Coordinates of C-alpha atoms in Angstrom, one line a residue:
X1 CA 86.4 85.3 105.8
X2 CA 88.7 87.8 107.7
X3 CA 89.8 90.0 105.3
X4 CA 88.2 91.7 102.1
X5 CA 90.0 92.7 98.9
X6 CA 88.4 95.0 96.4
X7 CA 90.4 94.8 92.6
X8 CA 89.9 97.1 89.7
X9 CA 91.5 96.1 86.5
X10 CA 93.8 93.2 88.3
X11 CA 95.0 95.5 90.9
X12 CA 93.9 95.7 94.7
X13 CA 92.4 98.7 95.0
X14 CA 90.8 98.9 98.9
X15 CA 91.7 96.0 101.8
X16 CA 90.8 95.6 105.0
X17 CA 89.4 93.5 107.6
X18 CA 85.7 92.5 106.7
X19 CA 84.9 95.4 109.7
X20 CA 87.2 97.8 107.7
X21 CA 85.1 97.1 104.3
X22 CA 81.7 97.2 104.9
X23 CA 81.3 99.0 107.8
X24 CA 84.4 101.6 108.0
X25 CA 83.4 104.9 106.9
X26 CA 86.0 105.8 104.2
X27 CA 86.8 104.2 100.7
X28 CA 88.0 103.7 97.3
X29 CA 85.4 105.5 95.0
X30 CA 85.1 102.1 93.2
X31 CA 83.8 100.2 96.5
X32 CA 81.3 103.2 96.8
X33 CA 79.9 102.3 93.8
X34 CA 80.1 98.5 94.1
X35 CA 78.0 99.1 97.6
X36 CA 75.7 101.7 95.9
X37 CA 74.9 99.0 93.1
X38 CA 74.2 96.4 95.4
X39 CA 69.7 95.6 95.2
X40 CA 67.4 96.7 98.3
X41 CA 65.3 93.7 97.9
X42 CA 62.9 95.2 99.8
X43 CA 62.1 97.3 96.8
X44 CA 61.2 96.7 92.9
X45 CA 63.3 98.4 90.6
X46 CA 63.4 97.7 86.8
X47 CA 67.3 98.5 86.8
X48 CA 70.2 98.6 89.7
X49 CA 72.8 101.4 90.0
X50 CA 75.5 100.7 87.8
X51 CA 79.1 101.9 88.3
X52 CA 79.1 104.5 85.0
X53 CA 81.4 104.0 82.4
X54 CA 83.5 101.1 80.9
X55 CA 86.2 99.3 82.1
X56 CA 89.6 99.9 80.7
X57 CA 91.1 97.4 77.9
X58 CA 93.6 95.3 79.9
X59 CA 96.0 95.5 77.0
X60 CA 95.7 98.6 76.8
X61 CA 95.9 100.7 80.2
X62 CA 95.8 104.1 81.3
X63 CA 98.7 105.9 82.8
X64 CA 97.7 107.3 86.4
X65 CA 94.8 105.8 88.0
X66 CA 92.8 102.6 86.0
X67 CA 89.7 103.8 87.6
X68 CA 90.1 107.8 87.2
X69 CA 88.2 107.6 83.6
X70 CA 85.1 106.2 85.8
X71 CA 86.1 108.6 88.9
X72 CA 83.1 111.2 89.7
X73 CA 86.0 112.5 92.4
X74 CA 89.1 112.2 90.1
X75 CA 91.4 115.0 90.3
X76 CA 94.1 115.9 87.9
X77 CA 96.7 114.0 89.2
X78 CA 94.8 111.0 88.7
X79 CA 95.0 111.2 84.8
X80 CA 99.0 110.9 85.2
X81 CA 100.5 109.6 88.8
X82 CA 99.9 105.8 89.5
X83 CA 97.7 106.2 93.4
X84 CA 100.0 104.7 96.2
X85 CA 98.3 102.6 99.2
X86 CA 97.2 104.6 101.5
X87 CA 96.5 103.3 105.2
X88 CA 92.5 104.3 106.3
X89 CA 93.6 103.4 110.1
X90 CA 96.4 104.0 112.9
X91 CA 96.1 99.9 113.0
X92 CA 96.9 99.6 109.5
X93 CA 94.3 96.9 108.5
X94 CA 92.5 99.1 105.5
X95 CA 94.3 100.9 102.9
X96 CA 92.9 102.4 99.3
X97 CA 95.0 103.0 96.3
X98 CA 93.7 106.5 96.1
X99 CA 95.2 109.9 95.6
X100 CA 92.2 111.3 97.4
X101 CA 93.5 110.2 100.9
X102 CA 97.1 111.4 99.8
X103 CA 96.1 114.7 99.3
X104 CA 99.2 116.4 101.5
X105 CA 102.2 113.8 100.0
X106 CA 100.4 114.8 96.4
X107 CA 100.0 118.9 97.2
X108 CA 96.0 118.6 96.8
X109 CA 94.9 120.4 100.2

């Protein structure tokens, strides 16, 4: 494939070119912890890193960010302000739904 999509809770959350994804250096927290479960199967371990938390009920979601409730990063804008796509590159190939790359548009220096 060319391009990657990453979705949390039926929304795209990060996209990019396969480049952008797995070897770009920024992205949405969720990714981070979808890369940081993923086995070394050059080592034994009894259990993988899990992404903490639950996800939301589908019928039932959160105002502000899906993700925030799981978010080791969240900030308080996150609890109340649906995350806008933000573009990672001048190129515009890889964008997160994430208020932490919006910090100026949301007054979070």
């Amino acid at each position: 494939c060319d391009r990657v999509a990453i979705m949390y809770a039926g929304q795209i959350i990060e996209m990019g070119t396969v480049e952008d994804v797995f070897e770009g250096k920024y992205h949405h927290p969720y990714t981070e912890g979808l890369f940081g479960a993923i086995p070394d199967l050059s080592k034994k371990t009894k259990r993988l890193n899990p992404v903490e938390g639950l996800m939301p009920d589908p019928t039932d979601l959160p105002t502000g960010c899906y993700f925030c409730a799981r978010c080791e990063k969240a900030m308080e804008i996150c609890k109340t302000k649906e995350p806008e796509n933000c573009w990672l590159n001048n190129d515009k190939t890889h964008f997160v739904k994430c208020h932490l790359f919006n910090k100026d548009k949301n007054n979070n220096k």
